[in-house]
Short mmCIF file of C-alpha atoms in Angstrom, two decimals:
data_model
loop_
_atom_site.label_atom_id
_atom_site.label_comp_id
_atom_site.label_asym_id
_atom_site.label_seq_id
_atom_site.Cartn_x
_atom_site.Cartn_y
_atom_site.Cartn_z
CA GLY A 19 115.34 48.85 61.30
CA ASP A 20 117.41 50.84 58.85
CA ILE A 21 115.72 51.01 55.40
CA ALA A 22 117.52 51.59 52.07
CA TYR A 23 115.86 53.58 49.34
CA ASN A 24 117.00 55.05 46.02
CA ILE A 25 117.05 58.52 44.58
CA THR A 26 116.64 58.13 40.79
CA PHE A 27 117.80 60.57 38.11
CA GLU A 28 116.04 59.70 34.82
CA TYR A 29 117.32 61.16 31.53
CA ARG A 30 114.54 62.06 29.18
CA SER A 31 115.57 60.51 25.86
CA ARG A 32 112.36 61.18 23.98
CA TYR A 33 112.63 63.74 21.20
CA SER A 34 109.83 65.52 19.35
CA PRO A 35 110.66 67.03 15.94
CA GLY A 36 110.29 70.77 15.91
CA ALA A 37 110.40 71.07 19.67
CA ASN A 38 112.48 73.81 21.22
CA PRO A 39 115.82 72.28 22.02
CA GLY A 40 115.94 74.25 25.26
CA ASP A 41 112.70 72.73 26.45
CA MET A 42 113.17 69.09 25.52
CA ASN A 43 115.99 66.58 25.85
CA ASP A 44 117.52 66.01 22.49
CA PRO A 45 118.60 62.50 21.42
CA SER A 46 121.82 63.95 20.17
CA PHE A 47 122.68 64.81 23.77
CA ALA A 48 122.68 61.10 24.48
CA ARG A 49 125.74 60.55 22.36
CA TYR A 50 127.80 61.96 25.25
CA HIS A 51 125.97 60.02 27.96
CA TYR A 52 124.99 56.51 28.80
CA LYS A 53 122.36 54.89 26.77
CA LEU A 54 120.40 53.93 29.86
CA PRO A 55 118.31 56.94 30.89
CA ALA A 56 118.00 56.18 34.64
CA GLN A 57 120.72 56.53 37.31
CA THR A 58 120.13 55.74 40.98
CA TRP A 59 121.67 56.74 44.33
CA THR A 60 121.05 54.62 47.38
CA ILE A 61 120.34 56.29 50.78
CA TYR A 62 119.66 54.61 54.12
CA ASN A 63 116.95 55.93 56.43
CA VAL A 64 118.26 55.15 59.91
CA ASP A 65 115.58 53.87 62.29
CA SER A 66 114.80 56.10 65.29
CA SER A 67 112.68 55.69 68.41
CA MET A 68 112.45 59.46 68.92
CA THR A 69 109.08 60.84 69.95
CA SER A 70 107.50 64.24 70.48
CA ALA A 71 109.47 64.56 73.70
CA ASP A 72 112.73 64.81 71.76
CA THR A 73 114.58 68.01 71.20
CA ASN A 74 113.70 70.68 68.69
CA SER A 75 116.88 72.72 69.14
CA LEU A 76 115.47 74.65 72.12
CA ILE A 77 117.61 74.52 75.27
CA ILE A 78 115.68 74.68 78.57
CA ASP A 79 117.25 74.93 82.01
CA PHE A 80 116.50 76.22 85.50
CA ALA A 81 117.43 79.82 86.28
CA PRO A 82 120.45 79.93 88.63
CA ASP A 83 118.41 81.08 91.66
CA SER A 84 115.27 79.09 90.90
CA LEU A 85 113.81 76.18 92.78
CA ALA A 86 113.78 72.91 90.82
CA TYR A 87 110.13 72.24 91.69
CA THR A 88 106.84 73.98 92.29
CA ASP A 89 104.53 73.38 95.22
CA GLU A 90 100.82 73.54 95.88
CA SER A 91 101.28 76.65 97.97
CA GLY A 92 102.17 78.56 94.80
CA GLY A 93 105.92 78.16 94.53
CA VAL A 94 107.27 79.51 91.25
CA VAL A 95 109.96 78.01 89.01
CA GLU A 96 111.87 80.20 86.57
CA LEU A 97 113.07 78.48 83.40
CA HIS A 98 115.71 79.92 81.04
CA CYS A 99 115.29 79.14 77.33
CA TRP A 100 117.46 79.79 74.27
CA LEU A 101 118.25 78.21 70.88
CA ALA A 102 121.05 75.79 70.18
CA ALA A 103 121.58 77.30 66.73
CA GLU A 104 120.76 80.52 64.91
CA PRO A 105 117.55 80.50 62.84
CA ASN A 106 117.89 79.74 59.14
CA VAL A 107 118.86 82.66 56.92
CA LEU A 108 115.49 82.42 55.18
CA THR A 109 113.48 83.12 58.35
CA GLU A 110 113.45 86.14 60.65
CA SER A 111 112.13 84.57 63.85
CA VAL A 112 111.32 81.28 65.52
CA SER A 113 108.44 81.08 68.00
CA PHE A 114 107.35 78.55 70.61
CA ASP A 115 104.04 78.30 72.45
CA VAL A 116 104.47 77.45 76.16
CA TYR A 117 101.89 75.54 78.21
CA THR A 118 101.57 72.75 80.78
CA ASP A 119 99.91 69.38 80.30
CA ASP A 120 98.25 69.56 83.74
CA PRO A 121 97.01 73.01 84.82
CA THR A 122 95.71 71.51 88.07
CA GLU A 123 99.34 71.06 89.17
CA GLY A 124 101.19 73.89 87.42
CA VAL A 125 100.43 76.79 85.09
CA VAL A 126 102.56 79.09 82.94
CA MET A 127 102.35 82.50 84.59
CA PHE A 128 104.26 84.45 81.95
CA PRO A 129 104.89 84.44 79.00
CA SER A 130 102.63 82.12 77.00
CA SER A 131 105.02 82.18 74.04
CA ILE A 132 108.64 83.04 73.34
CA LYS A 133 110.24 84.29 70.12
CA PHE A 134 113.86 84.17 68.95
CA ASN A 135 115.46 86.04 66.04
CA HIS A 136 118.94 86.47 64.63
CA ASP A 137 119.84 88.93 67.39
CA ASN A 138 118.58 87.12 70.52
CA TRP A 139 118.64 83.42 69.60
CA ASN A 140 121.39 82.64 72.14
CA ILE A 141 120.12 84.97 74.90
CA SER A 142 118.08 83.23 77.61
CA GLN A 143 114.44 84.17 77.99
CA SER A 144 112.57 83.54 81.25
CA VAL A 145 109.39 81.51 81.65
CA TYR A 146 107.65 81.45 85.06
CA VAL A 147 105.70 78.35 86.11
CA GLN A 148 103.60 78.37 89.27
CA GLY A 149 102.42 75.38 91.29
CA GLN A 150 98.68 75.05 91.87
CA TYR A 151 96.86 74.21 95.07
CA ASP A 152 94.19 71.59 95.56
CA THR A 153 92.40 70.31 98.62
CA LEU A 154 93.47 66.71 98.00
CA VAL A 155 96.29 64.92 99.75
CA ASP A 156 97.45 63.50 96.40
CA GLY A 157 101.20 63.41 96.95
CA ASP A 158 103.92 64.95 94.81
CA THR A 159 102.85 64.98 91.15
CA TYR A 160 104.95 65.27 87.97
CA TYR A 161 103.80 67.36 85.02
CA ASP A 162 105.34 68.68 81.79
CA VAL A 163 105.94 72.18 80.52
CA SER A 164 105.65 71.98 76.73
CA PHE A 165 107.37 74.20 74.18
CA LYS A 166 105.66 73.84 70.80
CA PHE A 167 107.59 74.94 67.72
CA LYS A 168 105.40 76.86 65.26
CA PRO A 169 106.31 75.70 61.71
CA GLU A 170 103.95 77.94 59.74
CA PRO A 171 105.62 79.30 56.57
CA ASN A 172 104.85 82.03 54.02
CA ALA A 173 105.72 85.13 56.04
CA ASP A 174 109.08 86.75 56.63
CA ALA A 175 108.48 87.07 60.36
CA GLN A 176 107.11 83.55 60.75
CA ASN A 177 108.81 80.24 61.43
CA ASP A 178 110.11 78.84 58.16
CA PRO A 179 109.95 75.12 57.36
CA LEU A 180 113.61 75.31 56.34
CA PHE A 181 114.45 75.81 60.00
CA LYS A 182 113.27 72.26 60.61
CA THR A 183 115.96 70.84 58.31
CA ALA A 184 118.54 71.47 60.99
CA HIS A 185 116.37 70.13 63.81
CA TRP A 186 114.20 67.20 64.72
CA THR A 187 110.90 66.88 63.00
CA TYR A 188 108.93 66.69 66.23
CA PRO A 189 107.82 70.26 67.09
CA ILE A 190 107.13 69.76 70.84
CA GLN A 191 109.83 69.71 73.50
CA LYS A 192 108.89 68.96 77.09
CA PHE A 193 110.45 69.87 80.41
CA GLU A 194 109.41 67.84 83.43
CA LEU A 195 108.61 69.47 86.77
CA LEU A 196 107.42 68.19 90.14
CA ASN A 197 104.60 69.87 92.09
CA ILE A 198 105.03 69.14 95.79
CA ASP A 199 101.85 68.33 97.71
CA THR A 200 100.92 70.51 100.65
CA GLN A 201 98.24 70.51 103.32
CA GLN A 202 98.44 74.20 104.05
CA THR A 203 95.27 76.06 104.92
CA VAL A 204 94.37 79.71 105.30
CA ASP A 205 95.32 79.46 108.97
CA ASN A 206 98.96 78.43 108.59
CA ARG A 207 100.02 79.97 105.31
CA ASP A 208 102.97 82.29 105.05
CA ASN A 209 104.07 84.99 102.61
CA GLY A 210 107.64 85.85 103.57
CA ILE A 211 106.84 88.71 105.95
CA VAL A 212 108.00 88.60 109.58
CA ILE A 213 105.60 90.07 112.15
CA GLU A 214 106.79 90.74 115.71
CA PHE A 215 105.62 92.76 118.68
CA ALA A 216 107.69 95.86 119.44
CA SER A 217 109.91 95.40 122.48
CA ASP A 218 107.84 97.79 124.63
CA SER A 219 104.43 96.85 123.24
CA ARG A 220 101.63 94.87 124.80
CA ASP A 221 100.43 91.82 122.92
CA TYR A 222 96.76 92.82 123.32
CA THR A 223 94.53 95.83 122.88
CA THR A 224 91.81 97.07 125.23
CA GLU A 225 88.39 98.61 124.73
CA SER A 226 89.75 101.68 126.45
CA GLY A 227 91.98 102.27 123.43
CA GLY A 228 95.15 100.37 124.26
CA ILE A 229 97.53 100.30 121.32
CA VAL A 230 99.73 97.46 120.05
CA GLU A 231 102.82 98.18 117.97
CA LEU A 232 103.81 95.52 115.45
CA ASN A 233 107.19 95.52 113.72
CA VAL A 234 107.25 93.97 110.24
CA TYR A 235 110.06 93.18 107.81
CA LEU A 236 110.89 90.65 105.08
CA GLU A 237 112.66 87.32 105.48
CA GLN A 238 114.86 88.11 102.49
CA GLU A 239 115.51 90.77 99.89
CA PRO A 240 113.02 91.15 97.03
CA ASN A 241 113.95 89.52 93.75
CA VAL A 242 116.19 91.47 91.40
CA LEU A 243 113.31 91.79 88.93
CA THR A 244 111.20 93.93 91.24
CA GLU A 245 111.85 97.23 92.97
CA SER A 246 109.34 96.95 95.79
CA VAL A 247 107.06 94.51 97.59
CA ILE A 248 103.84 95.88 99.08
CA PHE A 249 101.57 94.51 101.80
CA ASP A 250 98.12 95.86 102.64
CA VAL A 251 97.24 95.85 106.35
CA PHE A 252 93.68 95.33 107.58
CA THR A 253 91.70 93.98 110.53
CA SER A 254 89.24 91.10 110.64
CA ASP A 255 86.97 92.98 113.06
CA ALA A 256 86.96 96.78 113.06
CA THR A 257 84.59 96.80 116.05
CA GLU A 258 87.35 95.30 118.24
CA GLY A 259 90.63 96.55 116.76
CA ALA A 260 91.47 99.05 114.02
CA VAL A 261 94.64 99.69 112.01
CA LYS A 262 95.57 103.17 113.11
CA TYR A 263 98.61 103.70 110.90
CA PRO A 264 99.77 102.75 108.26
CA THR A 265 97.33 100.82 106.08
CA SER A 266 100.11 99.43 103.87
CA VAL A 267 103.85 98.81 104.09
CA THR A 268 106.36 98.87 101.24
CA PHE A 269 109.72 97.08 101.18
CA THR A 270 112.54 97.80 98.75
CA HIS A 271 116.08 96.55 98.23
CA GLN A 272 117.21 99.18 100.76
CA ASN A 273 114.73 98.67 103.62
CA TRP A 274 113.56 95.04 103.36
CA ALA A 275 115.36 94.04 106.61
CA ILE A 276 114.43 97.18 108.60
CA PRO A 277 111.37 96.75 110.88
CA GLN A 278 108.47 99.05 110.04
CA PRO A 279 105.93 99.88 112.78
CA VAL A 280 102.20 99.25 112.43
CA TYR A 281 99.88 100.55 115.17
CA ILE A 282 96.69 98.71 116.16
CA GLU A 283 94.13 100.37 118.45
CA GLY A 284 91.48 98.61 120.51
CA GLN A 285 87.90 99.76 120.00
CA TYR A 286 85.28 100.46 122.66
CA ASP A 287 81.71 99.21 122.80
CA THR A 288 79.01 99.54 125.43
CA ILE A 289 78.47 95.78 125.61
CA ALA A 290 79.96 93.56 128.30
CA ASP A 291 80.98 91.01 125.66
CA GLY A 292 84.18 89.73 127.23
CA ASP A 293 87.62 89.52 125.64
CA ILE A 294 87.38 89.16 121.84
CA ALA A 295 90.07 87.71 119.54
CA TYR A 296 90.65 89.18 116.07
CA ASN A 297 93.28 89.09 113.32
CA ILE A 298 95.47 91.74 111.78
CA SER A 299 96.22 90.63 108.22
CA PHE A 300 99.11 91.48 105.93
CA ALA A 301 98.08 90.79 102.31
CA TYR A 302 100.85 90.47 99.74
CA SER A 303 99.87 92.29 96.55
CA GLY A 304 100.82 89.55 94.11
CA GLU A 305 99.55 91.18 90.95
CA PHE A 306 102.30 91.60 88.38
CA THR A 307 102.39 93.60 85.16
CA PRO A 308 105.19 92.58 82.79
CA GLY A 309 107.57 95.47 82.20
CA ALA A 310 106.39 97.50 85.19
CA SER A 311 109.38 98.88 87.08
CA VAL A 312 107.76 99.34 90.49
CA SER A 313 105.52 96.38 91.18
CA ASN A 314 105.41 93.10 93.00
CA ASP A 315 107.08 90.53 90.77
CA PRO A 316 105.95 86.90 90.49
CA SER A 317 109.53 85.77 90.91
CA PHE A 318 109.33 87.06 94.48
CA ALA A 319 106.62 84.46 95.06
CA ARG A 320 109.08 81.66 94.34
CA TYR A 321 110.27 81.95 97.96
CA HIS A 322 106.79 82.27 99.44
CA TYR A 323 103.49 80.49 99.63
CA LYS A 324 100.73 80.99 97.14
CA TYR A 325 98.51 82.37 99.86
CA PRO A 326 99.23 86.10 99.95
CA THR A 327 97.87 86.80 103.45
CA LYS A 328 99.55 86.32 106.81
CA HIS A 329 97.76 86.91 110.11
CA VAL A 330 98.72 87.84 113.64
CA LEU A 331 96.20 87.07 116.37
CA LEU A 332 95.33 89.77 118.91
CA THR A 333 92.80 89.99 121.75
CA ASN A 334 90.79 93.08 122.66
CA LEU A 335 90.20 93.08 126.40
CA ASP A 336 86.68 94.00 127.47
CA SER A 337 86.32 97.14 129.54
CA GLU A 338 83.63 98.91 131.52
CA ASN A 339 85.63 102.08 131.83
CA THR A 340 83.81 105.39 131.55
CA VAL A 341 84.84 108.94 130.81
CA SER A 342 86.03 109.32 134.39
CA SER A 343 88.81 106.78 133.86
CA ALA A 344 92.37 107.89 134.32
CA ASN A 345 94.61 108.84 131.42
CA ASN A 346 97.93 108.81 133.27
CA LEU A 347 97.65 112.44 134.40
CA LEU A 348 98.11 113.02 138.15
CA VAL A 349 95.90 115.86 139.45
CA GLU A 350 96.23 117.06 143.07
CA LEU A 351 95.38 120.11 145.18
CA ALA A 352 98.26 122.45 145.84
CA PRO A 353 99.37 122.12 149.51
CA ASP A 354 98.05 125.59 150.54
CA SER A 355 94.94 125.58 148.36
CA ASN A 356 91.30 125.31 149.43
CA GLY A 357 89.51 122.20 148.23
CA PHE A 358 86.57 124.26 147.01
CA THR A 359 85.69 127.48 145.29
CA ASP A 360 82.92 129.87 146.38
CA GLU A 361 80.61 132.35 144.75
CA SER A 362 82.62 135.22 146.16
CA GLY A 363 85.48 134.29 143.82
CA GLY A 364 87.50 131.86 145.87
CA ILE A 365 90.36 130.28 143.91
CA VAL A 366 91.59 126.66 143.87
CA GLU A 367 95.11 125.78 142.70
CA LEU A 368 95.64 122.33 141.14
CA HIS A 369 99.01 120.67 140.59
CA LEU A 370 99.45 118.46 137.49
CA SER A 371 102.17 115.99 136.50
CA LEU A 372 102.47 112.75 134.49
CA GLN A 373 102.79 109.33 136.05
CA LYS A 374 105.45 108.35 133.52
CA GLU A 375 107.62 109.92 130.85
CA PRO A 376 106.17 110.37 127.33
CA ASN A 377 107.07 107.73 124.78
CA ARG A 378 110.38 108.16 123.02
CA LEU A 379 108.64 108.84 119.70
CA THR A 380 106.90 112.00 120.87
CA SER A 381 108.34 115.30 122.05
CA ALA A 382 105.33 116.57 124.00
CA VAL A 383 102.04 115.41 125.51
CA VAL A 384 99.34 118.07 125.73
CA PHE A 385 96.15 118.31 127.79
CA ASP A 386 93.44 120.91 127.29
CA VAL A 387 91.78 122.19 130.50
CA PHE A 388 88.15 123.26 130.75
CA THR A 389 85.24 123.36 133.19
CA SER A 390 82.01 121.43 133.09
CA ASP A 391 80.00 124.45 134.37
CA ALA A 392 81.26 127.95 133.68
CA THR A 393 78.45 129.42 135.86
CA GLU A 394 80.05 127.84 138.93
CA GLY A 395 83.78 127.76 138.23
CA VAL A 396 86.10 128.82 135.39
CA VAL A 397 89.68 128.02 134.43
CA MET A 398 91.60 131.23 135.05
CA TYR A 399 94.98 130.06 133.74
CA PRO A 400 96.26 128.15 131.79
CA SER A 401 93.84 126.62 129.28
CA SER A 402 96.28 123.81 128.40
CA VAL A 403 99.35 122.14 129.86
CA SER A 404 102.21 120.50 127.99
CA PHE A 405 104.61 117.86 129.28
CA THR A 406 107.96 116.98 127.70
CA HIS A 407 110.80 114.59 128.46
CA ASP A 408 112.25 117.31 130.71
CA ASN A 409 109.20 118.37 132.77
CA TRP A 410 106.87 115.37 132.78
CA ASN A 411 107.28 114.83 136.54
CA VAL A 412 107.38 118.56 137.52
CA ASN A 413 104.15 120.02 138.92
CA GLN A 414 102.33 122.55 136.74
CA SER A 415 99.69 124.81 138.28
CA VAL A 416 96.13 125.39 137.06
CA TYR A 417 93.94 128.06 138.77
CA ILE A 418 90.16 127.67 139.10
CA GLU A 419 87.94 130.56 140.23
CA GLY A 420 84.42 130.25 141.69
CA GLN A 421 81.65 132.25 140.02
CA TYR A 422 78.87 134.31 141.60
CA ASP A 423 75.20 134.14 140.80
CA MET A 424 72.20 135.84 142.41
CA ILE A 425 70.37 132.58 142.99
CA GLU A 426 70.19 130.74 146.29
CA ASP A 427 70.99 127.40 144.62
CA GLY A 428 73.08 125.84 147.36
CA ASP A 429 76.57 124.38 146.99
CA VAL A 430 77.03 123.07 143.44
CA ASP A 431 79.44 120.38 142.27
CA TYR A 432 81.29 120.74 138.97
CA SER A 433 84.32 119.20 137.29
CA ILE A 434 87.54 120.45 135.84
CA THR A 435 88.32 118.29 132.83
CA PHE A 436 91.74 117.48 131.38
CA GLN A 437 91.48 116.26 127.81
CA TYR A 438 94.37 114.33 126.30
CA ARG A 439 94.85 115.29 122.66
CA THR A 440 94.70 111.99 120.81
CA GLU A 441 95.07 113.40 117.32
CA TRP A 442 98.35 112.34 115.77
CA THR A 443 100.00 113.23 112.47
CA ALA A 444 102.64 110.85 111.17
CA GLY A 445 106.06 112.46 111.09
CA GLN A 446 105.01 115.43 113.22
CA PRO A 447 107.70 115.88 115.90
CA TYR A 448 105.57 117.92 118.32
CA GLY A 449 102.32 116.23 119.14
CA ASN A 450 100.84 113.36 121.04
CA ASP A 451 102.04 110.06 119.66
CA PRO A 452 99.75 107.02 119.46
CA GLN A 453 102.36 104.98 121.28
CA PHE A 454 101.78 107.15 124.34
CA GLU A 455 98.21 105.85 124.41
CA ARG A 456 99.52 102.34 124.92
CA TYR A 457 99.77 103.17 128.64
CA HIS A 458 96.46 105.06 128.88
CA TRP A 459 92.76 104.56 128.49
CA ARG A 460 91.04 105.22 125.24
CA TYR A 461 88.94 107.88 126.94
CA PRO A 462 90.97 111.08 126.70
CA LEU A 463 89.16 112.86 129.54
CA GLN A 464 90.14 112.93 133.20
CA ASN A 465 87.97 114.84 135.66
CA PHE A 466 88.69 116.53 139.00
CA SER A 467 85.61 117.28 141.10
CA LEU A 468 85.17 120.60 142.89
CA THR A 469 82.34 122.30 144.78
CA ASN A 470 81.37 125.94 144.48
CA LEU A 471 79.98 127.14 147.83
CA ASP A 472 76.73 129.09 147.59
CA SER A 473 76.44 132.64 148.83
CA LYS A 474 73.29 134.47 149.95
CA GLN A 475 74.74 137.81 149.17
CA THR A 476 72.60 140.17 147.15
CA PRO A 477 73.42 143.51 145.58
CA ALA A 478 72.21 145.00 148.89
CA ASN A 479 74.35 142.98 151.26
CA MET A 480 77.16 141.48 149.23
CA GLY A 481 80.56 142.03 150.63
CA ASN A 482 84.00 141.93 149.19
CA GLY A 483 85.93 140.54 152.12
CA LEU A 484 86.39 143.95 153.80
CA VAL A 485 85.23 144.48 157.43
CA ILE A 486 84.02 148.03 158.22
CA GLU A 487 83.48 149.15 161.84
CA TYR A 488 83.06 152.46 163.74
CA GLY A 489 85.95 153.66 165.81
CA ASP A 490 85.57 153.16 169.53
CA GLU A 491 85.05 156.89 170.18
CA SER A 492 83.46 157.80 166.89
CA LYS A 493 80.02 159.10 166.36
CA LYS A 494 77.91 157.16 163.98
CA TYR A 495 76.87 160.23 162.04
CA THR A 496 78.22 163.42 160.54
CA SER A 497 76.69 166.94 160.75
CA GLU A 498 76.56 169.98 158.53
CA ALA A 499 78.69 171.66 161.19
CA GLY A 500 81.53 169.46 160.12
CA GLY A 501 81.13 166.51 162.44
CA GLU A 502 83.36 163.55 161.60
CA VAL A 503 82.98 159.77 161.66
CA GLU A 504 85.93 157.42 162.12
CA LEU A 505 85.72 154.04 160.39
CA PHE A 506 88.08 151.13 160.97
CA VAL A 507 88.56 148.74 157.97
CA TYR A 508 90.38 145.44 157.64
CA LEU A 509 90.10 142.18 155.68
CA GLN A 510 88.18 139.09 156.71
CA ALA A 511 90.96 136.86 155.46
CA GLU A 512 94.53 137.13 154.32
CA PRO A 513 94.98 137.94 150.62
CA ASN A 514 95.46 134.93 148.40
CA TRP A 515 99.05 133.70 148.45
CA ASN A 516 99.58 134.59 144.81
CA THR A 517 98.78 138.33 145.36
CA GLU A 518 100.83 140.83 147.41
CA THR A 519 98.30 143.60 148.14
CA VAL A 520 94.54 144.23 147.98
CA ILE A 521 93.55 147.86 147.32
CA PHE A 522 90.14 149.50 147.85
CA ASP A 523 89.12 152.89 146.55
CA VAL A 524 86.96 154.94 148.98
CA PHE A 525 84.32 157.42 147.81
CA THR A 526 80.96 158.89 148.89
CA SER A 527 77.62 158.61 147.28
CA ASP A 528 76.85 162.35 147.89
CA ALA A 529 79.75 164.79 148.07
CA THR A 530 77.34 167.72 148.87
#
C-alpha cells in the first residue's frame, strides 16, 4: 500500500569554542529558532504495480503504411519512435538500445539503437523489424521489441540520470508484435514481381533454339525510401535454356508497372533425352545499405515474402534437327532456270523469300549466301540478301555459276547455304532480332542442293558453245594463191536470259 515516511531537517546546536562561525552552527543562532533541533516533513510513497514493461517516455507506434504484424515469410514492420518530452537541460542526448526477446520470430533489421537530442526529440525515427521463418507449424507467435533506456552518466553526450526524474524508473519499454506462421516453401514463395508470357510468345523453348519472351513488372510501386528495385535473372539449367538478354531488370518509381522483356533461348544437345523442364529465376536483391540512395530498401520487403526468388517453369522440347533444318527461308528455282550447273559455266537462278514477316521489333532479317564447294559452283551475286517489312514476301534472285576443272570426276553434288545472322545487339534498329528466332530453328543454316555436271572437255577439245562448220560450197583449205574458206558459225543454245548478246572475236594463229 501507500507508505508514509519523513524528511528530517536537524539543526546542529553543538558549538565548539574557537570554531569558525561560518563552519559550525552557533548556539547564539538558536535564540531566533526553536529549541528543538529536528523538524520533519511527511511524504507518502504511493504504491505502484508498474513493471519493466511500463513507459519510459518513449512513444512507439506503427508507421502509417506499415503492416501491424510480421510473418515467417519475412514481412517487415516499420515502427516510428519519438520522445514524449525534451531531454533534461543537463544532458545532450538520450539513447535507446533496440532488440527483440525472440530472434527466432522477429529481428531488428535496422537500426540497433536510436538517439534523441534537443533538436530531434519529437521527430519520429524508424525501426524496421522483420519476421523470421522456421520449418515448424507453430502457429502465430507473439514477441516483444524492447527499447532499453541507457542511464549512464558522466559525459555531456550521454544519458543523464536527471532525465529519469521526469520519467519512470524502469528503463525498458516493450512493444508487442505478432509473427504470423507460414508453410511457404521455396516452390511457392513470391517476391512481388509479376511474370507473364508475351502475347505472341510460346510457353516453351526447343533444342533448335526456340525463344520465349517473358514480360515482367512489379505488383506495386517501390517504397518511398528506395529509388530502384533490382532482380537478377538466371536459369536452373543452362544446358536446356539460357537467359539471352537481359541478365537483370531494374524497376523505379517511373517504370515499375511497365512490362520489361526477358528472352530465354532453348539449348541444343546431341542426346535424345526427351523434353526437359527447367526454371527461370528472378532473384530480388534484398541487400540494403543505410543511407544509400539507389538500392533495394528493406521497407520494400514489407509487401513481399522473405524468399527473394520467384520462378517460372519452362520446358525445352527435345529435337533431332540437323543443320539442314529450315529457318523460315523459302528457296526455289526461278521458273526459267536450269536445276543444275555444269562445268562449262552454266548458271542457276534461285528465288528467295520469307515464309512470314519479320518480328515487329526488328527492321531487317539478313542471310549470308555461300557455297559448300567453290570448285564446283560459286555464288555470282549477291553474297547476302536482306528482308524487311516491305519486301519479306517478294522474290530476290541469287545466281550460281558452275565451275570447270580438268578432271573427269563425274557429276558432283554441292550445296548453296543461306545463313541466318543470329547475332543481336540490344537497341540496334537494323539487325536480326532474337524474337524472330522464336519462329525458326536454332540452326541458322538452310541448304539448297545443286549438281554440277561433269565435262570431258580438255584444252584441246573444249568448246565455248559456238558451232563452227564449213560452208556448203567451201573448200576445206586455203592456198598461197589466195584461196578462201567459208565458215558458218552459230550457237549451240540461246544466250542466257539475263544477257542480250554473245560476242566472239575471230583471229588466226599465223597471219603469214
